[in-house]
Amino acid sequence: MFFKRVLFFIVINIAVLFVLNIVLSLLQASGIIDLSSAANGGFNYHLIGLISAAVFGMGGSFIALLVSRWMAKRMMGVQVFDANTNDSRARWIYKTVEAQAKEARIKMPEVGIFPSNSPNAFATGSSRNRSLVAVSSGLLDTMSEHEVEAVLAHEVAHVANGDMVTMALIQGIIDTFVIILARIAGTFIDRVIFKNEEGVGMGYFIGYIVASIVLTIMATPIVMWFSRKREFKADAGAAYLVGKEKMIAALERLKIATSRDQVEALPDEMAAFGIVDKDAWSALFSSHPPIEARIEALRKL
């Protein structure tokens, strides 16, 4: 499944580069932007430039994916344990994830607890067979065993669905578009507004930076829309593993905690794979659907 996703990612990006190369050629023919070679004083937007944008766009996402477990452990202070731990609660968590992973047909994830009074959890990792599932100490203190079991199942479902890879692929495609379009905007501003005809002027850098910020903000709702879709699927996966009533009960508990402002936001790197989102100033920028919508979707299963 991992290699199919990567192959799909590569095919999509080749298609993106092909289409953008045609668009840029049309813009050059119409005289809107200058696509002459760097040797002649212009900014090179030919195929090499497109490929470099794809490398930067895709490369950043894949590097973040590859180091995601390492980063999560250090950023969140995750204490990883195994079945031999002396802590009975941690041992129960490990055995629960082990059974769920077997049912979901994935390799056993690393399992850990991170210090936080807020009830939350997350999954991360570079693939279905190299993952980490972690829960907060606050979640263990505020939820029953059945509710914790459902939260663990939700995170295992994220891993089984390959959501970390999927979101990295989507982010990589978005980043590629942002880089290329920001370069186009920078060149347009440099040539048309600043009237620079030699090399790359200050207008390019100003235009590139401003366009990158604006385009990133505009593209974020697309990524978040995919993230919300993955949440519904992870909830359904948890319902399959432990029963929908347990998952509904866990979400009801999180709903209460959220209403009391007891839930803290996870870092951006893990937010999309947590059990609940917080502090999104708009529904369009939220990585999770409203808890009420998730409960309603579960009841309809």
mmCIF file of C-alpha atoms in Angstrom:
data_model
loop_
_atom_site.group_PDB
_atom_site.id
_atom_site.type_symbol
_atom_site.label_atom_id
_atom_site.label_comp_id
_atom_site.label_asym_id
_atom_site.label_seq_id
_atom_site.Cartn_x
_atom_site.Cartn_y
_atom_site.Cartn_z
ATOM 1 C CA MET A 1 0.000 0.000 0.000
ATOM 2 C CA PHE A 2 2.841 2.398 0.862
ATOM 3 C CA PHE A 3 4.510 1.919 -2.518
ATOM 4 C CA LYS A 4 1.191 2.341 -4.323
ATOM 5 C CA ARG A 5 0.719 5.682 -2.575
ATOM 6 C CA VAL A 6 4.236 6.805 -3.444
ATOM 7 C CA LEU A 7 3.749 5.732 -7.076
ATOM 8 C CA PHE A 8 0.471 7.646 -7.195
ATOM 9 C CA PHE A 9 2.244 10.658 -5.695
ATOM 10 C CA ILE A 10 4.982 10.549 -8.334
ATOM 11 C CA VAL A 11 2.495 10.189 -11.194
ATOM 12 C CA ILE A 12 0.423 13.122 -9.919
ATOM 13 C CA ASN A 13 3.476 15.340 -9.600
ATOM 14 C CA ILE A 14 4.700 14.438 -13.090
ATOM 15 C CA ALA A 15 1.249 15.413 -14.365
ATOM 16 C CA VAL A 16 1.439 18.664 -12.387
ATOM 17 C CA LEU A 17 4.832 19.508 -13.859
ATOM 18 C CA PHE A 18 3.628 18.690 -17.375
ATOM 19 C CA VAL A 19 0.574 20.943 -17.062
ATOM 20 C CA LEU A 20 2.534 23.777 -15.463
ATOM 21 C CA ASN A 21 5.202 23.558 -18.152
ATOM 22 C CA ILE A 22 2.487 24.061 -20.778
ATOM 23 C CA VAL A 23 0.998 26.973 -18.811
ATOM 24 C CA LEU A 24 4.382 28.645 -18.431
ATOM 25 C CA SER A 25 5.107 28.213 -22.133
ATOM 26 C CA LEU A 26 1.787 29.916 -22.948
ATOM 27 C CA LEU A 27 2.604 32.759 -20.553
ATOM 28 C CA GLN A 28 5.981 33.186 -22.238
ATOM 29 C CA ALA A 29 4.425 33.177 -25.708
ATOM 30 C CA SER A 30 1.929 35.841 -24.652
ATOM 31 C CA GLY A 31 4.702 37.992 -23.197
ATOM 32 C CA ILE A 32 3.210 38.078 -19.688
ATOM 33 C CA ILE A 33 6.360 36.722 -18.050
ATOM 34 C CA ASP A 34 9.956 36.278 -19.163
ATOM 35 C CA LEU A 35 11.084 32.668 -19.193
ATOM 36 C CA SER A 36 14.453 33.295 -20.765
ATOM 37 C CA SER A 37 17.480 31.503 -19.436
ATOM 38 C CA ALA A 38 19.382 32.736 -16.423
ATOM 39 C CA ALA A 39 22.367 33.399 -18.659
ATOM 40 C CA ASN A 40 20.358 36.060 -20.482
ATOM 41 C CA GLY A 41 19.310 37.773 -17.287
ATOM 42 C CA GLY A 42 15.889 36.164 -16.810
ATOM 43 C CA PHE A 43 14.672 33.697 -14.213
ATOM 44 C CA ASN A 44 14.666 30.137 -15.512
ATOM 45 C CA TYR A 45 11.167 28.668 -15.326
ATOM 46 C CA HIS A 46 11.755 25.840 -17.752
ATOM 47 C CA LEU A 47 11.473 22.186 -16.829
ATOM 48 C CA ILE A 48 14.551 22.233 -14.583
ATOM 49 C CA GLY A 49 12.968 25.014 -12.531
ATOM 50 C CA LEU A 50 9.724 23.057 -12.263
ATOM 51 C CA ILE A 51 11.559 19.918 -11.172
ATOM 52 C CA SER A 52 13.503 21.858 -8.530
ATOM 53 C CA ALA A 53 10.216 23.209 -7.157
ATOM 54 C CA ALA A 54 8.815 19.676 -6.992
ATOM 55 C CA VAL A 55 11.955 18.438 -5.232
ATOM 56 C CA PHE A 56 11.672 21.166 -2.598
ATOM 57 C CA GLY A 57 7.899 20.753 -2.270
ATOM 58 C CA MET A 58 7.908 16.983 -2.031
ATOM 59 C CA GLY A 59 11.228 16.723 -0.231
ATOM 60 C CA GLY A 60 10.114 18.775 2.760
ATOM 61 C CA SER A 61 7.012 16.649 3.276
ATOM 62 C CA PHE A 62 8.888 13.375 2.987
ATOM 63 C CA ILE A 63 11.677 14.461 5.318
ATOM 64 C CA ALA A 64 9.075 15.511 7.902
ATOM 65 C CA LEU A 65 7.368 12.133 7.459
ATOM 66 C CA LEU A 66 10.577 10.165 7.899
ATOM 67 C CA VAL A 67 11.564 11.935 11.123
ATOM 68 C CA SER A 68 8.020 12.241 12.506
ATOM 69 C CA ARG A 69 8.395 9.585 15.218
ATOM 70 C CA TRP A 70 11.730 10.986 16.371
ATOM 71 C CA MET A 71 10.337 14.524 16.459
ATOM 72 C CA ALA A 72 7.143 13.507 18.264
ATOM 73 C CA LYS A 73 9.014 11.740 21.047
ATOM 74 C CA ARG A 74 11.205 14.755 21.719
ATOM 75 C CA MET A 75 8.639 17.498 21.220
ATOM 76 C CA MET A 76 5.991 15.829 23.380
ATOM 77 C CA GLY A 77 8.268 14.041 25.833
ATOM 78 C CA VAL A 78 6.762 10.639 24.967
ATOM 79 C CA GLN A 79 7.822 7.826 27.257
ATOM 80 C CA VAL A 80 7.835 4.657 25.145
ATOM 81 C CA PHE A 81 7.310 1.291 26.836
ATOM 82 C CA ASP A 82 6.775 -2.373 25.962
ATOM 83 C CA ALA A 83 4.882 -5.346 27.351
ATOM 84 C CA ASN A 84 7.493 -5.827 30.105
ATOM 85 C CA THR A 85 6.845 -2.489 31.789
ATOM 86 C CA ASN A 86 6.183 -2.583 35.534
ATOM 87 C CA ASP A 87 3.381 -0.028 35.210
ATOM 88 C CA SER A 88 0.121 -1.993 35.064
ATOM 89 C CA ARG A 89 -1.729 0.825 33.276
ATOM 90 C CA ALA A 90 0.981 1.124 30.630
ATOM 91 C CA ARG A 91 1.032 -2.655 30.242
ATOM 92 C CA TRP A 92 -2.737 -2.656 29.618
ATOM 93 C CA ILE A 93 -2.323 0.078 26.976
ATOM 94 C CA TYR A 94 0.385 -1.928 25.245
ATOM 95 C CA LYS A 95 -1.685 -5.124 25.213
ATOM 96 C CA THR A 96 -4.712 -3.205 23.928
ATOM 97 C CA VAL A 97 -2.782 -1.637 21.039
ATOM 98 C CA GLU A 98 -1.159 -4.996 20.306
ATOM 99 C CA ALA A 99 -4.567 -6.668 19.923
ATOM 100 C CA GLN A 100 -5.911 -3.800 17.804
ATOM 101 C CA ALA A 101 -2.837 -3.764 15.562
ATOM 102 C CA LYS A 102 -3.234 -7.491 14.965
ATOM 103 C CA GLU A 103 -6.899 -6.999 14.089
ATOM 104 C CA ALA A 104 -6.019 -4.120 11.754
ATOM 105 C CA ARG A 105 -3.223 -6.202 10.178
ATOM 106 C CA ILE A 106 -0.412 -3.754 10.812
ATOM 107 C CA LYS A 107 2.934 -4.138 12.527
ATOM 108 C CA MET A 108 2.885 -3.349 16.220
ATOM 109 C CA PRO A 109 3.387 0.410 16.669
ATOM 110 C CA GLU A 110 5.580 1.904 19.331
ATOM 111 C CA VAL A 111 3.399 2.858 22.287
ATOM 112 C CA GLY A 112 3.928 5.676 24.746
ATOM 113 C CA ILE A 113 2.497 8.204 27.187
ATOM 114 C CA PHE A 114 3.251 11.929 27.110
ATOM 115 C CA PRO A 115 2.862 14.326 30.049
ATOM 116 C CA SER A 116 -0.162 16.610 29.638
ATOM 117 C CA ASN A 117 -3.196 17.338 31.757
ATOM 118 C CA SER A 118 -5.227 17.676 28.574
ATOM 119 C CA PRO A 119 -7.049 14.559 27.285
ATOM 120 C CA ASN A 120 -5.492 13.882 23.890
ATOM 121 C CA ALA A 121 -3.660 11.313 21.808
ATOM 122 C CA PHE A 122 -1.933 11.088 18.449
ATOM 123 C CA ALA A 123 -0.394 8.696 15.944
ATOM 124 C CA THR A 124 2.578 9.362 13.696
ATOM 125 C CA GLY A 125 5.206 7.517 11.699
ATOM 126 C CA SER A 126 6.606 7.035 8.223
ATOM 127 C CA SER A 127 4.410 4.054 7.289
ATOM 128 C CA ARG A 128 1.846 1.547 8.541
ATOM 129 C CA ASN A 129 4.686 -0.612 9.850
ATOM 130 C CA ARG A 130 6.825 2.142 11.393
ATOM 131 C CA SER A 131 4.480 4.109 13.616
ATOM 132 C CA LEU A 132 3.927 5.498 17.088
ATOM 133 C CA VAL A 133 0.712 5.711 19.089
ATOM 134 C CA ALA A 134 0.802 7.939 22.164
ATOM 135 C CA VAL A 135 -1.770 9.071 24.709
ATOM 136 C CA SER A 136 -1.612 11.851 27.282
ATOM 137 C CA SER A 137 -1.548 11.241 30.998
ATOM 138 C CA GLY A 138 -4.575 13.547 31.210
ATOM 139 C CA LEU A 139 -6.570 11.298 28.907
ATOM 140 C CA LEU A 140 -5.826 8.281 31.088
ATOM 141 C CA ASP A 141 -6.889 10.217 34.191
ATOM 142 C CA THR A 142 -10.217 11.425 32.769
ATOM 143 C CA MET A 143 -11.457 8.515 30.668
ATOM 144 C CA SER A 144 -12.710 5.040 31.464
ATOM 145 C CA GLU A 145 -10.955 1.970 30.075
ATOM 146 C CA HIS A 146 -13.586 1.553 27.368
ATOM 147 C CA GLU A 147 -13.131 5.175 26.287
ATOM 148 C CA VAL A 148 -9.320 4.910 26.273
ATOM 149 C CA GLU A 149 -9.654 1.700 24.267
ATOM 150 C CA ALA A 150 -11.714 3.592 21.674
ATOM 151 C CA VAL A 151 -9.185 6.450 21.477
ATOM 152 C CA LEU A 152 -6.374 3.942 20.966
ATOM 153 C CA ALA A 153 -8.433 2.262 18.236
ATOM 154 C CA HIS A 154 -8.922 5.633 16.537
ATOM 155 C CA GLU A 155 -5.165 6.167 16.414
ATOM 156 C CA VAL A 156 -4.511 2.602 15.255
ATOM 157 C CA ALA A 157 -7.077 3.203 12.496
ATOM 158 C CA HIS A 158 -5.104 6.288 11.409
ATOM 159 C CA VAL A 159 -2.035 4.069 11.082
ATOM 160 C CA ALA A 160 -3.902 1.260 9.313
ATOM 161 C CA ASN A 161 -5.436 3.731 6.847
ATOM 162 C CA GLY A 162 -1.995 5.085 5.979
ATOM 163 C CA ASP A 163 -3.107 8.592 6.885
ATOM 164 C CA MET A 164 0.368 9.881 7.716
ATOM 165 C CA VAL A 165 1.617 9.003 4.227
ATOM 166 C CA THR A 166 -1.551 10.283 2.545
ATOM 167 C CA MET A 167 -1.352 13.667 4.257
ATOM 168 C CA ALA A 168 2.366 13.941 3.452
ATOM 169 C CA LEU A 169 1.605 13.301 -0.229
ATOM 170 C CA ILE A 170 -1.154 15.911 -0.267
ATOM 171 C CA GLN A 171 1.036 18.455 1.536
ATOM 172 C CA GLY A 172 3.868 17.782 -0.896
ATOM 173 C CA ILE A 173 1.654 18.438 -3.909
ATOM 174 C CA ILE A 174 0.304 21.633 -2.330
ATOM 175 C CA ASP A 175 3.819 22.833 -1.465
ATOM 176 C CA THR A 176 4.966 22.218 -5.045
ATOM 177 C CA PHE A 177 2.132 24.346 -6.388
ATOM 178 C CA VAL A 178 2.865 27.105 -3.862
ATOM 179 C CA ILE A 179 6.556 27.266 -4.780
ATOM 180 C CA ILE A 180 5.920 27.369 -8.530
ATOM 181 C CA LEU A 181 3.081 29.892 -8.370
ATOM 182 C CA ALA A 182 5.041 32.080 -5.932
ATOM 183 C CA ARG A 183 7.960 32.099 -8.380
ATOM 184 C CA ILE A 184 5.626 33.127 -11.179
ATOM 185 C CA ALA A 185 4.157 35.901 -9.026
ATOM 186 C CA GLY A 186 7.633 37.107 -8.042
ATOM 187 C CA THR A 187 8.772 37.265 -11.636
ATOM 188 C CA PHE A 188 5.595 39.047 -12.746
ATOM 189 C CA ILE A 189 5.974 41.690 -10.015
ATOM 190 C CA ASP A 190 9.672 42.134 -10.765
ATOM 191 C CA ARG A 191 9.157 42.538 -14.520
ATOM 192 C CA VAL A 192 5.767 44.265 -14.784
ATOM 193 C CA ILE A 193 5.503 46.371 -11.610
ATOM 194 C CA PHE A 194 9.157 47.083 -10.772
ATOM 195 C CA LYS A 195 10.097 47.238 -14.490
ATOM 196 C CA ASN A 196 13.292 45.291 -13.842
ATOM 197 C CA GLU A 197 14.753 43.944 -17.090
ATOM 198 C CA GLU A 198 18.105 42.632 -15.868
ATOM 199 C CA GLY A 199 18.536 39.570 -13.713
ATOM 200 C CA VAL A 200 16.452 39.032 -10.594
ATOM 201 C CA GLY A 201 15.552 42.202 -8.748
ATOM 202 C CA MET A 202 14.161 43.064 -5.330
ATOM 203 C CA GLY A 203 10.620 42.892 -6.750
ATOM 204 C CA TYR A 204 11.029 39.165 -7.312
ATOM 205 C CA PHE A 205 11.993 38.444 -3.709
ATOM 206 C CA ILE A 206 9.233 40.650 -2.292
ATOM 207 C CA GLY A 207 6.678 39.096 -4.622
ATOM 208 C CA TYR A 208 7.885 35.576 -3.899
ATOM 209 C CA ILE A 209 7.693 35.977 -0.115
ATOM 210 C CA VAL A 210 4.279 37.677 -0.135
ATOM 211 C CA ALA A 211 2.859 35.200 -2.647
ATOM 212 C CA SER A 212 4.202 32.236 -0.648
ATOM 213 C CA ILE A 213 2.457 33.452 2.506
ATOM 214 C CA VAL A 214 -0.827 34.224 0.737
ATOM 215 C CA LEU A 215 -0.854 30.987 -1.279
ATOM 216 C CA THR A 216 -0.021 28.895 1.783
ATOM 217 C CA ILE A 217 -2.947 30.418 3.674
ATOM 218 C CA MET A 218 -5.229 29.872 0.687
ATOM 219 C CA ALA A 219 -4.094 26.239 0.297
ATOM 220 C CA THR A 220 -4.395 25.299 3.976
ATOM 221 C CA PRO A 221 -8.191 24.725 3.828
ATOM 222 C CA ILE A 222 -7.594 22.123 1.106
ATOM 223 C CA VAL A 223 -5.211 20.163 3.324
ATOM 224 C CA MET A 224 -7.545 20.537 6.309
ATOM 225 C CA TRP A 225 -10.500 19.298 4.251
ATOM 226 C CA PHE A 226 -8.620 16.079 3.529
ATOM 227 C CA SER A 227 -7.671 15.829 7.204
ATOM 228 C CA ARG A 228 -11.314 16.085 8.288
ATOM 229 C CA LYS A 229 -12.253 13.329 5.856
ATOM 230 C CA ARG A 230 -9.552 11.104 7.349
ATOM 231 C CA GLU A 231 -10.961 11.738 10.838
ATOM 232 C CA PHE A 232 -14.368 10.362 9.873
ATOM 233 C CA LYS A 233 -12.652 7.317 8.419
ATOM 234 C CA ALA A 234 -10.530 6.811 11.549
ATOM 235 C CA ASP A 235 -13.662 7.029 13.708
ATOM 236 C CA ALA A 236 -15.283 4.360 11.542
ATOM 237 C CA GLY A 237 -12.131 2.245 11.840
ATOM 238 C CA ALA A 238 -12.259 2.541 15.619
ATOM 239 C CA ALA A 239 -15.927 1.544 15.569
ATOM 240 C CA TYR A 240 -14.952 -1.571 13.627
ATOM 241 C CA LEU A 241 -12.195 -2.449 16.107
ATOM 242 C CA VAL A 242 -13.990 -1.802 19.420
ATOM 243 C CA GLY A 243 -17.631 -0.990 18.612
ATOM 244 C CA LYS A 244 -19.207 2.344 17.789
ATOM 245 C CA GLU A 245 -20.726 2.833 21.252
ATOM 246 C CA LYS A 246 -17.277 2.987 22.837
ATOM 247 C CA MET A 247 -16.100 5.489 20.229
ATOM 248 C CA ILE A 248 -19.204 7.619 20.747
ATOM 249 C CA ALA A 249 -18.637 7.531 24.513
ATOM 250 C CA ALA A 250 -15.024 8.682 24.039
ATOM 251 C CA LEU A 251 -16.120 11.556 21.808
ATOM 252 C CA GLU A 252 -18.821 12.554 24.293
ATOM 253 C CA ARG A 253 -16.161 12.715 26.992
ATOM 254 C CA LEU A 254 -13.941 14.852 24.746
ATOM 255 C CA LYS A 255 -16.902 17.095 23.994
ATOM 256 C CA ILE A 256 -17.315 17.785 27.706
ATOM 257 C CA ALA A 257 -13.582 18.428 28.116
ATOM 258 C CA THR A 258 -13.583 20.805 25.148
ATOM 259 C CA SER A 259 -16.579 22.743 26.476
ATOM 260 C CA ARG A 260 -14.722 23.204 29.770
ATOM 261 C CA ASP A 261 -11.599 24.363 27.894
ATOM 262 C CA GLN A 262 -9.634 21.394 29.241
ATOM 263 C CA VAL A 263 -8.191 20.402 25.848
ATOM 264 C CA GLU A 264 -4.857 21.873 24.760
ATOM 265 C CA ALA A 265 -3.809 22.032 21.119
ATOM 266 C CA LEU A 266 -1.216 19.559 19.909
ATOM 267 C CA PRO A 267 1.772 20.881 17.925
ATOM 268 C CA ASP A 268 0.998 21.367 14.238
ATOM 269 C CA GLU A 269 3.070 18.320 13.282
ATOM 270 C CA MET A 270 0.745 15.992 15.232
ATOM 271 C CA ALA A 271 -2.524 17.920 15.219
ATOM 272 C CA ALA A 272 -3.964 16.215 12.151
ATOM 273 C CA PHE A 273 -3.630 12.793 13.805
ATOM 274 C CA GLY A 274 -4.797 13.682 17.284
ATOM 275 C CA ILE A 275 -8.169 12.659 18.649
ATOM 276 C CA VAL A 276 -9.475 16.226 18.877
ATOM 277 C CA ASP A 277 -8.585 19.642 17.456
ATOM 278 C CA LYS A 278 -8.498 22.972 19.266
ATOM 279 C CA ASP A 279 -7.842 26.656 18.577
ATOM 280 C CA ALA A 280 -8.687 26.621 14.860
ATOM 281 C CA TRP A 281 -10.105 30.097 14.294
ATOM 282 C CA SER A 282 -12.244 28.875 11.403
ATOM 283 C CA ALA A 283 -13.882 25.578 10.499
ATOM 284 C CA LEU A 284 -12.013 25.761 7.178
ATOM 285 C CA PHE A 285 -8.695 25.683 9.033
ATOM 286 C CA SER A 286 -9.638 22.907 11.466
ATOM 287 C CA SER A 287 -7.981 19.512 11.073
ATOM 288 C CA HIS A 288 -10.952 17.797 12.775
ATOM 289 C CA PRO A 289 -14.703 17.943 12.128
ATOM 290 C CA PRO A 290 -16.975 19.125 14.970
ATOM 291 C CA ILE A 291 -17.375 16.418 17.589
ATOM 292 C CA GLU A 292 -21.154 16.524 17.118
ATOM 293 C CA ALA A 293 -20.752 15.703 13.409
ATOM 294 C CA ARG A 294 -18.435 12.811 14.225
ATOM 295 C CA ILE A 295 -20.866 11.372 16.745
ATOM 296 C CA GLU A 296 -23.719 11.690 14.269
ATOM 297 C CA ALA A 297 -21.682 9.922 11.588
ATOM 298 C CA LEU A 298 -20.938 7.071 13.984
ATOM 299 C CA ARG A 299 -24.606 6.696 14.911
ATOM 300 C CA LYS A 300 -25.440 6.305 11.216
ATOM 301 C CA LEU A 301 -22.990 3.423 10.754
#
